Coordinates of C-alpha atoms in Angstrom, one line a residue:
M1 CA -55.1 61.9 -44.8
K2 CA -56.5 64.9 -42.8
N3 CA -55.7 64.7 -39.9
L4 CA -58.3 64.3 -37.2
L5 CA -58.3 66.5 -33.9
L6 CA -59.7 64.9 -31.0
A7 CA -63.4 66.0 -31.8
G8 CA -66.5 63.3 -31.9
G9 CA -64.4 61.3 -29.2
L10 CA -61.4 61.0 -31.9
L11 CA -58.0 61.1 -31.7
T12 CA -55.2 62.0 -33.9
L13 CA -51.3 62.2 -33.5
A14 CA -49.8 64.9 -32.3
A15 CA -46.8 65.7 -30.5
F16 CA -45.0 65.2 -27.0
S17 CA -44.7 68.7 -24.4
L18 CA -44.4 66.9 -21.7
P19 CA -43.9 64.0 -19.3
A20 CA -46.5 61.6 -18.4
P21 CA -48.1 62.6 -14.8
P22 CA -48.0 59.9 -12.2
V23 CA -51.2 57.5 -13.2
D24 CA -53.4 57.6 -9.7
D25 CA -53.9 54.4 -8.3
K26 CA -57.5 55.5 -7.2
R27 CA -58.5 56.5 -10.5
A28 CA -56.6 53.4 -12.5
I29 CA -59.0 51.6 -9.4
N30 CA -62.0 53.2 -10.8
D31 CA -62.0 53.0 -14.4
P32 CA -62.4 49.8 -15.9
N33 CA -60.0 49.7 -18.5
T34 CA -57.0 49.7 -16.0
T35 CA -56.2 48.8 -13.1
A36 CA -53.4 49.8 -10.9
E37 CA -51.0 47.7 -10.9
V38 CA -47.2 49.4 -11.0
P39 CA -45.5 46.8 -13.8
Q40 CA -42.3 46.1 -13.2
D41 CA -39.9 44.3 -15.8
N42 CA -39.5 40.7 -16.0
K43 CA -39.3 41.1 -19.7
L44 CA -37.1 38.1 -19.7
V45 CA -38.0 36.3 -23.3
I46 CA -37.7 32.6 -23.7
Y47 CA -36.7 30.5 -26.0
Q48 CA -37.7 26.4 -25.0
L49 CA -35.7 23.9 -27.3
L50 CA -34.8 19.7 -26.8
P51 CA -31.5 18.8 -27.1
R52 CA -32.2 15.8 -28.5
L53 CA -34.7 17.7 -31.1
F54 CA -32.7 20.7 -32.1
G55 CA -29.0 19.8 -33.4
N56 CA -31.2 16.9 -35.0
K57 CA -30.6 16.6 -39.4
V58 CA -31.6 13.1 -39.5
A59 CA -34.8 13.6 -42.0
L60 CA -36.3 10.0 -41.3
N61 CA -38.2 9.6 -38.6
K62 CA -38.9 5.7 -38.8
P63 CA -41.9 5.7 -35.9
Y64 CA -40.3 3.4 -33.0
G65 CA -36.7 4.3 -34.9
T66 CA -33.9 3.6 -32.2
I67 CA -31.0 6.3 -32.1
R68 CA -28.7 5.2 -35.1
E69 CA -32.3 5.5 -37.1
N70 CA -33.8 9.2 -36.1
G71 CA -30.8 10.3 -34.9
C72 CA -30.3 12.7 -31.9
G73 CA -29.3 15.4 -30.9
K74 CA -26.1 16.7 -28.8
F75 CA -24.9 19.5 -26.8
N76 CA -22.4 20.4 -29.3
D77 CA -25.0 20.5 -31.8
I78 CA -26.0 24.3 -30.4
N79 CA -22.7 25.5 -31.6
N80 CA -22.0 29.5 -31.7
K81 CA -24.1 29.8 -35.0
A82 CA -27.2 28.5 -33.6
L83 CA -27.2 30.7 -30.1
D84 CA -26.1 34.0 -32.9
E85 CA -29.5 33.5 -34.0
I86 CA -31.1 32.9 -30.6
K87 CA -29.9 35.7 -29.3
A88 CA -30.6 37.8 -33.0
M89 CA -34.0 37.0 -32.1
G90 CA -34.1 39.0 -29.3
V91 CA -33.7 36.2 -27.3
S92 CA -32.2 36.6 -23.3
H93 CA -32.9 33.0 -22.3
V94 CA -32.7 29.7 -23.4
W95 CA -34.9 26.9 -21.4
Y96 CA -32.5 23.2 -22.1
T97 CA -35.3 20.7 -21.9
G98 CA -34.9 17.9 -21.1
V99 CA -31.3 17.6 -20.2
I100 CA -31.4 15.6 -17.0
E101 CA -30.5 11.7 -17.2
H102 CA -34.0 10.2 -17.6
A103 CA -35.2 6.1 -18.2
T104 CA -34.9 5.6 -21.8
M105 CA -34.9 2.2 -24.1
T106 CA -31.5 2.8 -25.5
D107 CA -28.4 0.3 -24.0
Y108 CA -25.5 1.8 -22.3
T109 CA -24.4 -0.9 -20.3
S110 CA -21.2 -0.4 -21.8
Q111 CA -20.8 3.0 -20.4
G112 CA -21.7 2.0 -16.6
I113 CA -25.4 3.5 -17.3
P114 CA -27.7 -0.3 -16.2
A115 CA -30.3 -0.5 -19.2
D116 CA -33.8 0.5 -18.3
D117 CA -37.5 -2.0 -18.9
A118 CA -39.4 -1.0 -21.0
D119 CA -42.2 -2.4 -19.4
V120 CA -41.8 1.3 -17.6
V121 CA -40.7 3.4 -20.4
K122 CA -42.7 5.8 -22.4
G123 CA -41.3 5.2 -26.5
R124 CA -38.4 4.8 -27.5
A125 CA -35.9 7.6 -25.7
G126 CA -37.8 8.1 -23.0
S127 CA -40.2 11.0 -21.4
P128 CA -37.4 13.5 -19.7
Y129 CA -39.9 13.7 -16.8
A130 CA -38.8 10.1 -15.5
I131 CA -35.8 11.1 -14.1
K132 CA -33.1 8.0 -13.5
D133 CA -30.1 10.9 -12.1
Y134 CA -30.9 14.2 -10.6
Y135 CA -27.5 14.4 -10.5
D136 CA -26.5 13.4 -14.4
V137 CA -27.6 13.9 -18.1
D138 CA -28.5 11.9 -20.4
P139 CA -25.9 10.7 -23.2
D140 CA -28.4 10.6 -25.1
L141 CA -26.5 14.3 -25.9
A142 CA -23.0 13.8 -25.5
V143 CA -20.9 13.0 -28.0
V144 CA -19.2 10.9 -26.4
V145 CA -20.8 10.0 -23.5
K146 CA -18.3 9.9 -20.6
N147 CA -17.5 13.6 -21.5
R148 CA -20.9 14.5 -20.9
M149 CA -21.3 16.5 -18.3
V150 CA -18.7 18.5 -19.5
E151 CA -20.6 18.7 -22.5
Y152 CA -23.0 20.4 -20.9
E153 CA -21.5 22.9 -18.9
A154 CA -19.5 23.6 -21.8
L155 CA -23.1 24.6 -22.8
I156 CA -24.3 26.5 -20.5
K157 CA -20.5 28.3 -20.5
R158 CA -20.7 28.8 -25.1
T159 CA -24.8 30.6 -24.2
H160 CA -23.2 32.9 -21.5
D161 CA -20.4 33.4 -23.4
H162 CA -23.2 35.3 -26.2
G163 CA -24.4 37.3 -23.7
L164 CA -28.0 34.1 -22.7
K165 CA -28.6 32.8 -20.1
V166 CA -29.6 29.1 -19.2
I167 CA -33.4 27.7 -18.0
M168 CA -33.2 23.5 -17.3
D169 CA -35.7 21.5 -15.3
F170 CA -36.4 21.3 -11.9
I171 CA -39.2 17.9 -12.0
P172 CA -40.2 18.1 -8.3
N173 CA -43.1 15.9 -8.3
H174 CA -41.7 11.9 -9.1
V175 CA -39.3 9.5 -10.2
A176 CA -38.5 7.5 -13.2
R177 CA -40.1 3.7 -11.7
S178 CA -35.8 2.9 -12.1
Y179 CA -33.6 5.5 -9.8
R180 CA -30.4 5.4 -9.3
S181 CA -28.5 8.0 -8.8
D182 CA -24.3 7.2 -10.7
A183 CA -23.1 9.8 -10.4
K184 CA -24.4 11.6 -6.7
P185 CA -21.8 13.4 -5.4
Q186 CA -19.9 11.7 -2.0
G187 CA -21.9 11.8 0.8
V188 CA -25.3 11.7 -1.2
V189 CA -27.6 9.5 0.1
D190 CA -30.1 7.6 -2.9
L191 CA -34.3 8.6 -2.9
G192 CA -36.3 6.3 -1.0
A193 CA -32.4 4.0 0.0
T194 CA -33.4 4.5 3.7
D195 CA -37.3 4.7 3.5
D196 CA -39.5 2.3 5.9
K197 CA -41.3 -0.4 3.0
T198 CA -43.0 -1.8 5.7
K199 CA -45.3 1.5 6.0
A200 CA -47.3 3.0 3.7
F201 CA -46.8 6.9 4.8
A202 CA -43.6 8.1 7.3
P203 CA -42.0 11.8 7.3
N204 CA -39.2 10.9 6.4
N205 CA -40.2 8.6 3.4
N206 CA -38.7 9.5 -0.3
F207 CA -41.4 7.8 -1.6
Y208 CA -44.5 6.1 -1.0
Y209 CA -46.0 2.5 -0.5
L210 CA -48.2 0.2 -0.6
P211 CA -47.5 -2.3 1.3
G212 CA -48.2 -6.1 0.2
K213 CA -48.8 -5.3 -3.2
S214 CA -46.2 -5.7 -6.2
F215 CA -46.7 -3.2 -8.6
V216 CA -48.2 -4.4 -11.9
V217 CA -47.4 -3.1 -15.7
P218 CA -51.1 -1.7 -17.3
A219 CA -52.5 -3.5 -19.3
G220 CA -52.2 -2.9 -23.4
Y221 CA -48.6 -1.5 -23.0
N222 CA -47.0 -1.6 -25.7
P223 CA -44.3 0.4 -26.1
L224 CA -42.2 -0.7 -29.0
G225 CA -45.6 -1.5 -31.7
S226 CA -43.9 -5.0 -33.6
A227 CA -40.7 -4.6 -32.0
K228 CA -39.6 -5.7 -28.5
G229 CA -37.5 -3.1 -26.2
F230 CA -35.7 -4.7 -23.7
K231 CA -37.5 -7.3 -20.8
E232 CA -40.6 -6.7 -21.8
D233 CA -43.0 -9.1 -20.0
H234 CA -45.2 -7.2 -19.2
K235 CA -43.7 -8.5 -15.2
Y236 CA -41.8 -5.9 -13.7
S237 CA -40.3 -6.3 -10.3
E238 CA -42.0 -3.3 -7.6
N239 CA -41.9 -5.0 -4.5
P240 CA -44.0 -3.3 -2.7
A241 CA -45.3 -1.1 -5.3
K242 CA -44.7 2.5 -4.8
A243 CA -47.5 5.9 -5.4
T244 CA -47.4 6.4 -9.6
G245 CA -45.9 9.9 -10.2
N246 CA -49.8 12.0 -10.6
D247 CA -51.3 10.5 -7.1
V248 CA -52.6 7.3 -8.2
F249 CA -52.0 5.1 -4.7
S250 CA -52.5 2.2 -6.7
E251 CA -50.2 -0.6 -7.6
A252 CA -51.8 -1.2 -10.7
P253 CA -52.4 1.9 -12.4
K254 CA -53.6 2.6 -15.3
V255 CA -52.7 3.4 -19.4
T256 CA -53.0 6.4 -19.0
D257 CA -51.7 7.2 -15.7
W258 CA -48.1 8.8 -15.7
F259 CA -47.2 4.8 -14.6
E260 CA -43.9 5.4 -15.5
T261 CA -43.0 7.3 -12.6
I262 CA -43.5 7.7 -8.7
K263 CA -44.5 9.9 -6.4
L264 CA -42.0 12.3 -4.2
N265 CA -43.4 11.6 0.3
Y266 CA -42.8 15.2 1.1
G267 CA -44.7 15.3 4.2
V268 CA -48.2 15.0 3.4
D269 CA -50.3 11.5 3.9
Y270 CA -52.2 11.5 1.7
L271 CA -54.5 8.6 2.4
N272 CA -55.8 10.2 6.1
D273 CA -57.3 13.3 5.4
R274 CA -53.7 15.0 3.6
K275 CA -52.3 15.8 7.4
L276 CA -49.4 17.0 7.1
Y277 CA -46.1 16.0 8.3
F278 CA -43.6 19.6 7.5
E279 CA -41.9 19.7 11.2
P280 CA -38.7 18.9 11.5
V281 CA -38.3 19.6 7.6
P282 CA -38.6 16.1 6.1
N283 CA -36.2 14.2 4.7
T284 CA -36.9 14.9 0.8
W285 CA -37.1 18.6 1.7
K286 CA -33.1 18.6 2.2
K287 CA -32.4 16.0 -0.3
M288 CA -34.7 18.2 -2.9
R289 CA -32.7 21.6 -2.1
D290 CA -29.5 19.7 -1.9
I291 CA -30.4 18.4 -6.1
L292 CA -31.4 22.4 -7.3
L293 CA -28.1 23.4 -5.1
Y294 CA -25.9 21.2 -7.1
W295 CA -27.3 22.7 -10.9
A296 CA -26.8 26.5 -9.3
G297 CA -23.5 24.9 -9.0
K298 CA -23.0 24.8 -12.4
N299 CA -24.0 28.4 -12.8
V300 CA -28.0 27.5 -14.7
D301 CA -29.5 30.9 -14.6
G302 CA -32.9 29.5 -14.1
F303 CA -35.5 26.5 -12.5
R304 CA -38.0 25.5 -14.5
C305 CA -40.4 23.9 -12.3
D306 CA -42.0 21.6 -13.6
V307 CA -46.0 20.7 -12.6
A308 CA -45.1 22.1 -9.6
E309 CA -48.7 22.2 -7.8
M310 CA -48.7 19.2 -6.9
V311 CA -45.8 19.7 -4.4
P312 CA -46.8 21.2 -1.4
V313 CA -46.5 25.2 -1.7
E314 CA -44.1 24.7 2.1
F315 CA -41.7 23.0 0.8
W316 CA -41.2 25.7 -2.1
A317 CA -41.5 28.3 0.6
Y318 CA -38.6 27.2 2.4
V319 CA -36.5 25.7 -1.1
I320 CA -36.7 28.7 -3.2
P321 CA -34.7 31.3 -0.4
E322 CA -32.3 28.8 0.5
V323 CA -31.2 29.1 -3.4
K324 CA -31.0 32.6 -3.5
K325 CA -28.9 33.1 -0.8
V326 CA -26.3 31.2 -2.8
N327 CA -27.7 32.6 -6.0
P328 CA -30.6 35.9 -6.1
N329 CA -30.8 36.0 -9.0
I330 CA -30.9 32.5 -9.9
V331 CA -35.1 33.1 -11.2
F332 CA -38.2 30.4 -10.1
I333 CA -40.6 29.1 -12.8
A334 CA -43.8 27.3 -12.1
E335 CA -45.9 25.2 -14.1
A336 CA -48.8 26.1 -13.0
Y337 CA -52.9 25.8 -14.0
N338 CA -54.9 27.3 -11.2
P339 CA -55.8 30.6 -10.9
K340 CA -57.4 30.7 -8.0
E341 CA -53.6 29.5 -6.3
Y342 CA -51.6 31.9 -8.5
K343 CA -51.2 34.1 -5.2
T344 CA -50.1 31.9 -2.6
Y345 CA -47.4 30.0 -5.1
L346 CA -45.9 33.8 -5.7
D347 CA -46.1 35.3 -2.1
K348 CA -46.1 31.6 0.7
G349 CA -44.5 29.7 -2.5
K350 CA -41.7 33.0 -3.4
F351 CA -41.5 31.6 -7.3
D352 CA -40.9 34.4 -9.9
F353 CA -43.2 33.7 -12.3
L354 CA -46.1 31.2 -13.1
Y355 CA -47.5 29.9 -15.9
D356 CA -50.2 31.6 -16.9
K357 CA -52.3 28.7 -19.9
V358 CA -55.6 28.4 -18.0
G359 CA -56.4 32.5 -18.4
L360 CA -54.2 34.0 -21.8
Y361 CA -53.1 30.8 -24.2
D362 CA -56.6 29.1 -23.8
G363 CA -58.0 32.5 -24.4
L364 CA -55.9 33.2 -27.6
R365 CA -56.5 29.3 -28.7
K366 CA -59.9 30.2 -29.0
L367 CA -60.1 32.9 -30.7
M368 CA -57.1 31.1 -33.2
R369 CA -59.8 28.2 -33.7
Q370 CA -62.2 31.5 -34.7
E371 CA -64.0 30.2 -31.5
G372 CA -63.5 33.0 -28.6
T373 CA -63.7 37.0 -28.5
T374 CA -61.8 38.8 -27.2
E375 CA -63.7 38.7 -23.4
N376 CA -61.8 35.8 -22.6
I377 CA -58.7 38.4 -22.9
T378 CA -60.0 41.2 -20.5
K379 CA -61.5 38.6 -18.2
V380 CA -56.8 37.8 -18.1
W381 CA -55.7 41.4 -17.7
K382 CA -58.7 42.3 -15.3
E383 CA -59.8 39.1 -12.5
E384 CA -57.1 36.3 -13.4
S385 CA -53.1 37.9 -13.1
N386 CA -55.3 41.5 -11.8
G387 CA -51.9 42.6 -9.4
F388 CA -49.2 40.2 -10.7
S389 CA -49.0 40.3 -14.4
S390 CA -45.7 40.8 -14.2
H391 CA -45.3 37.7 -13.1
M392 CA -47.1 35.9 -15.6
L393 CA -45.1 33.9 -18.1
R394 CA -46.9 34.1 -21.6
F395 CA -46.8 31.8 -24.2
L396 CA -48.6 30.5 -27.8
E397 CA -46.3 26.7 -27.7
N398 CA -44.5 24.0 -25.4
H399 CA -43.5 21.3 -25.4
D400 CA -46.7 20.1 -23.9
E401 CA -49.2 21.6 -25.9
Q402 CA -50.0 21.2 -29.8
R403 CA -48.0 23.2 -32.1
I404 CA -50.3 25.7 -33.3
A405 CA -49.9 25.0 -37.3
S406 CA -50.6 22.0 -36.6
K407 CA -54.6 20.1 -37.1
G408 CA -55.2 20.1 -34.1
F409 CA -55.3 23.1 -32.9
A410 CA -55.1 26.3 -35.7
G411 CA -54.0 24.7 -38.8
D412 CA -52.2 27.8 -40.3
P413 CA -49.4 29.3 -38.5
R414 CA -49.9 32.8 -39.4
R415 CA -53.2 32.7 -36.7
A416 CA -50.5 33.6 -34.3
I417 CA -49.3 37.3 -35.8
P418 CA -52.4 38.6 -33.1
A419 CA -51.9 36.0 -29.9
M420 CA -48.4 36.5 -30.1
T421 CA -48.0 40.0 -30.7
V422 CA -51.3 40.0 -27.5
T423 CA -48.8 37.3 -25.5
A424 CA -45.8 39.4 -26.4
T425 CA -47.5 43.1 -25.5
L426 CA -49.8 42.8 -22.8
A427 CA -48.5 42.8 -20.1
S428 CA -44.0 43.3 -18.8
G429 CA -43.9 39.3 -17.7
P430 CA -41.9 37.1 -20.2
V431 CA -43.4 36.1 -23.4
M432 CA -41.5 31.9 -24.6
I433 CA -41.7 31.0 -28.5
Y434 CA -41.3 27.4 -28.4
S435 CA -37.7 25.7 -30.8
G436 CA -40.2 25.1 -34.3
Q437 CA -42.5 27.7 -33.5
E438 CA -41.7 30.8 -35.6
V439 CA -41.1 28.6 -38.9
G440 CA -44.2 26.9 -38.7
E441 CA -43.6 23.7 -37.2
P442 CA -47.4 22.1 -37.8
A443 CA -45.5 17.9 -35.5
R444 CA -47.2 16.0 -38.4
G445 CA -46.2 11.9 -38.1
A446 CA -47.0 9.2 -34.9
A447 CA -43.6 9.3 -33.6
G448 CA -44.3 5.9 -32.2
F449 CA -45.6 6.4 -28.3
N450 CA -46.6 10.1 -29.6
T451 CA -49.9 8.9 -31.7
G452 CA -49.3 12.3 -34.1
D453 CA -51.5 14.2 -31.9
G454 CA -50.3 18.2 -33.0
R455 CA -48.0 17.6 -30.7
T456 CA -43.2 17.4 -31.0
T457 CA -42.9 14.0 -29.8
I458 CA -40.5 13.8 -26.2
F459 CA -40.8 10.2 -26.1
D460 CA -39.5 9.2 -29.4
Y461 CA -36.4 9.7 -31.9
W462 CA -37.6 11.9 -34.0
G463 CA -36.3 15.7 -36.1
V464 CA -38.3 19.0 -37.2
P465 CA -38.6 18.8 -40.3
E466 CA -39.5 22.1 -40.4
H467 CA -36.7 23.6 -38.3
Q468 CA -34.9 21.2 -39.9
K469 CA -35.4 23.5 -42.8
W470 CA -33.8 26.3 -40.6
M471 CA -30.9 24.6 -39.3
N472 CA -30.1 23.5 -42.4
Q473 CA -27.6 20.6 -42.3
G474 CA -26.5 23.1 -39.0
K475 CA -25.9 26.6 -41.0
F476 CA -28.8 27.7 -39.0
D477 CA -29.3 30.0 -41.8
G478 CA -32.9 29.4 -43.0
A479 CA -31.3 28.6 -46.8
K480 CA -33.9 25.8 -46.8
L481 CA -37.2 27.8 -45.3
S482 CA -39.8 28.4 -48.1
E483 CA -40.0 32.4 -48.5
E484 CA -43.5 32.0 -46.0
Q485 CA -41.7 30.3 -43.8
K486 CA -39.2 33.6 -43.7
S487 CA -42.1 35.7 -43.6
L488 CA -43.1 33.9 -40.0
R489 CA -39.6 34.2 -38.5
D490 CA -39.2 37.6 -39.7
F491 CA -42.1 38.9 -37.8
Y492 CA -40.4 37.0 -34.8
V493 CA -37.7 38.1 -34.9
R494 CA -39.8 42.2 -34.7
L495 CA -41.6 41.1 -32.3
L496 CA -39.5 39.7 -29.9
N497 CA -36.9 42.3 -30.2
L498 CA -39.3 44.9 -29.6
T499 CA -40.3 43.0 -26.5
N500 CA -36.6 43.1 -25.8
S501 CA -36.3 46.9 -26.5
S502 CA -39.0 49.1 -25.7
E503 CA -38.9 50.4 -23.0
A504 CA -43.5 51.3 -22.8
L505 CA -43.2 46.9 -23.5
R506 CA -41.4 46.5 -20.3
Q507 CA -42.5 48.3 -17.6
G508 CA -45.3 50.7 -18.9
R509 CA -48.8 50.6 -17.8
F510 CA -52.3 49.2 -19.7
Y511 CA -54.7 49.9 -21.2
E512 CA -57.5 48.9 -22.5
L513 CA -59.4 50.6 -25.2
Q514 CA -62.6 47.6 -26.0
D515 CA -64.9 49.7 -25.2
A516 CA -63.9 52.7 -25.6
N517 CA -64.4 50.8 -30.3
N518 CA -66.9 48.8 -29.5
L519 CA -69.7 51.2 -31.2
G520 CA -67.3 51.7 -33.7
K521 CA -69.4 51.0 -36.9
E522 CA -66.3 48.8 -38.3
Y523 CA -64.7 47.9 -35.0
D524 CA -66.2 44.0 -34.6
Q525 CA -64.6 43.8 -30.4
R526 CA -65.6 39.7 -30.6
Y527 CA -62.0 39.6 -33.1
L528 CA -60.2 43.4 -33.0
Y529 CA -58.7 43.8 -30.0
S530 CA -56.2 48.0 -28.7
Y531 CA -54.8 48.0 -26.0
L532 CA -52.3 51.4 -24.7
R533 CA -48.8 49.9 -23.6
Y534 CA -47.0 53.7 -22.1
T535 CA -44.7 55.1 -19.6
D536 CA -44.1 58.8 -18.9
K537 CA -41.3 58.5 -22.5
Q538 CA -43.5 56.1 -24.4
R539 CA -46.6 55.5 -26.0
L540 CA -47.7 52.3 -27.9
L541 CA -51.3 51.2 -29.2
I542 CA -51.8 47.9 -29.8
V543 CA -54.0 46.6 -32.3
V544 CA -54.9 43.0 -33.9
N545 CA -57.6 41.0 -35.7
F546 CA -58.1 37.9 -34.9
H547 CA -60.4 37.6 -38.0
A548 CA -58.7 35.2 -40.5
D549 CA -60.8 36.2 -43.3
K550 CA -62.4 39.8 -42.8
T551 CA -60.3 43.0 -43.2
Y552 CA -61.4 46.0 -40.9
R553 CA -61.5 49.6 -41.7
P554 CA -61.6 51.4 -38.1
V555 CA -61.4 54.8 -36.9
I556 CA -59.1 53.7 -33.5
N557 CA -61.1 55.9 -30.5
I558 CA -58.6 57.4 -27.6
P559 CA -60.9 58.4 -25.1
A560 CA -60.1 61.1 -22.6
E561 CA -58.8 58.6 -19.7
A562 CA -56.8 57.1 -21.7
L563 CA -55.4 60.8 -22.8
T564 CA -55.4 62.7 -20.2
A565 CA -53.5 59.5 -18.1
I566 CA -50.2 58.6 -21.2
G567 CA -49.9 62.5 -21.4
L568 CA -51.3 63.8 -24.5
D569 CA -52.5 67.2 -24.9
N570 CA -56.0 66.4 -27.0
K571 CA -55.6 70.1 -28.3
K572 CA -52.2 68.0 -30.4
F573 CA -51.2 66.7 -33.3
Y574 CA -49.7 63.1 -33.5
I575 CA -48.0 60.7 -36.0
Y576 CA -48.0 56.5 -35.4
N577 CA -45.0 54.3 -36.2
N578 CA -45.5 51.5 -37.0
L579 CA -43.0 49.4 -34.6
L580 CA -43.2 45.9 -36.3
M581 CA -43.1 47.8 -39.8
P582 CA -40.4 50.1 -39.6
D583 CA -40.9 50.6 -42.8
E584 CA -43.9 52.1 -43.1
E585 CA -44.5 55.6 -43.5
P586 CA -45.7 57.2 -40.2
R587 CA -49.5 58.0 -40.2
S588 CA -51.1 60.6 -39.3
T589 CA -54.6 59.3 -38.5
L590 CA -56.0 56.6 -37.0
N591 CA -58.5 55.2 -39.5
L592 CA -56.3 52.0 -40.7
E593 CA -57.4 48.4 -42.9
L594 CA -56.9 45.9 -40.4
A595 CA -56.5 41.9 -42.7
P596 CA -56.7 39.4 -41.6
L597 CA -54.7 38.1 -39.2
S598 CA -52.8 41.3 -38.5
A599 CA -51.0 43.0 -35.7
Y600 CA -49.7 46.8 -35.6
V601 CA -47.9 47.9 -33.0
F602 CA -47.6 51.8 -33.0
E603 CA -45.5 54.6 -31.8
I604 CA -47.2 57.8 -30.8
K605 CA -45.2 60.6 -31.8
S606 CA -44.6 64.1 -32.2
R607 CA -45.4 65.5 -35.4

């Protein structure tokens, strides 16, 4: 194509002669297309997997099936080849989900682990977030149950040996109703062991009580369908009843509540205007600190903290520095959903990273469903995370959310291509994918407790069919994937490796190009989104098309203000290299053809 000069507001590519000047923060403040935030290089690339699901080779998938029928992945299934392939995706951290021992309907009495009452367990396998022993790991995940901790420690070492870091769950808000640690270190006093159960609240009680009332199993709860679970009789004994994990202070929680869990007491008197008792330091704070230090001593590199906002921020302000005294590099990630409190949990709570679910995820979900507009993205960087975007963890899937390919979400895994590109490249904070996402797992079928809602079950023994095609009976070679799946996975590999390696994506500033292009004849800003990420050494232009059916042919405009910011000379010529498709010929103009569900990451370089 004929080269275009900077005329009529259009830039075509040319050479760099001088480094980009430092960004003037005052100018950035006055420019509505950028922010004054100085990005921090926090580009963790996290791969979330449940060992229970990841290594399971059994494809039966019988509803309510037992561990013998439906199988279960083990720590040892995450072998050298698996870790090689994860590392090759550009991943830096693996989040091993569901590691800590939790309540289950599988009987390990012969191994010294008491069986759990089916009346207060969700799913045959049980919820990984109904912790039964904070100091132990799930016996389901061990080849030899008595060696379960040794097998987990070996996985941690194996992961480190592959140049990867380990994240695990910390569940601070609630535990299983059957909580009792049989693996606690000598001298540790169990949660609730010294509680005054005659009091609804006492500052040093570990739990909340309802004196004079007995727990009532939710009406209509049917744990295993037509089968019967251990002690299933709707007569679970708990007297006095304890408050339920989702802040239900009633002896009779509903079946939709977290009735299988009991809430921990951090010194907040919920029934008396939430009066706080934080001095002296509550007993629960100390116990939870010791639990974190125990796992930090196993050389894990970070904790994903479940429903962190349901625990007082003052606890985090206390405990995170305590853990970082032992390991300053350990990271804390908060599952957070209240944008109004983001700054509080970062500044006062000392978290390293927060979920960006109520923001970027929700906005991109709408776009993938062809319901929203790119204005949802603009609101995120301009308002919700302005000033701290480097601390926001971005994702499109995790164990709590529907699969992109599920009927209830987008139905087509290709819808993730523009959305995942934005997720990974919008800022310099962490990005995460969920095992199976990269091959378009649709989470079909009702597993038992999970009723087929578009989520891969975390409650039942189950195989993940599309992931199993990539796993290929432990070969981890993708031989059984379709060509479409191989192409999709290749996109994720290219994107995540670029995200991990690009200086501009790891630490570059941001400049949005929507205002500069919204009058373009072929630029439909409802579906097209474009922006720059840049340092003085690398300049990138990202352009995506969220429309599922329509091809656009815009000429991208980079305005004078943006040119000045990124150090381009409007009198010179440049070329664009598409880093997501490195085999493509470099472009010499910004006359683009944007196919449906497409994404481009152009590096601007001298001719």
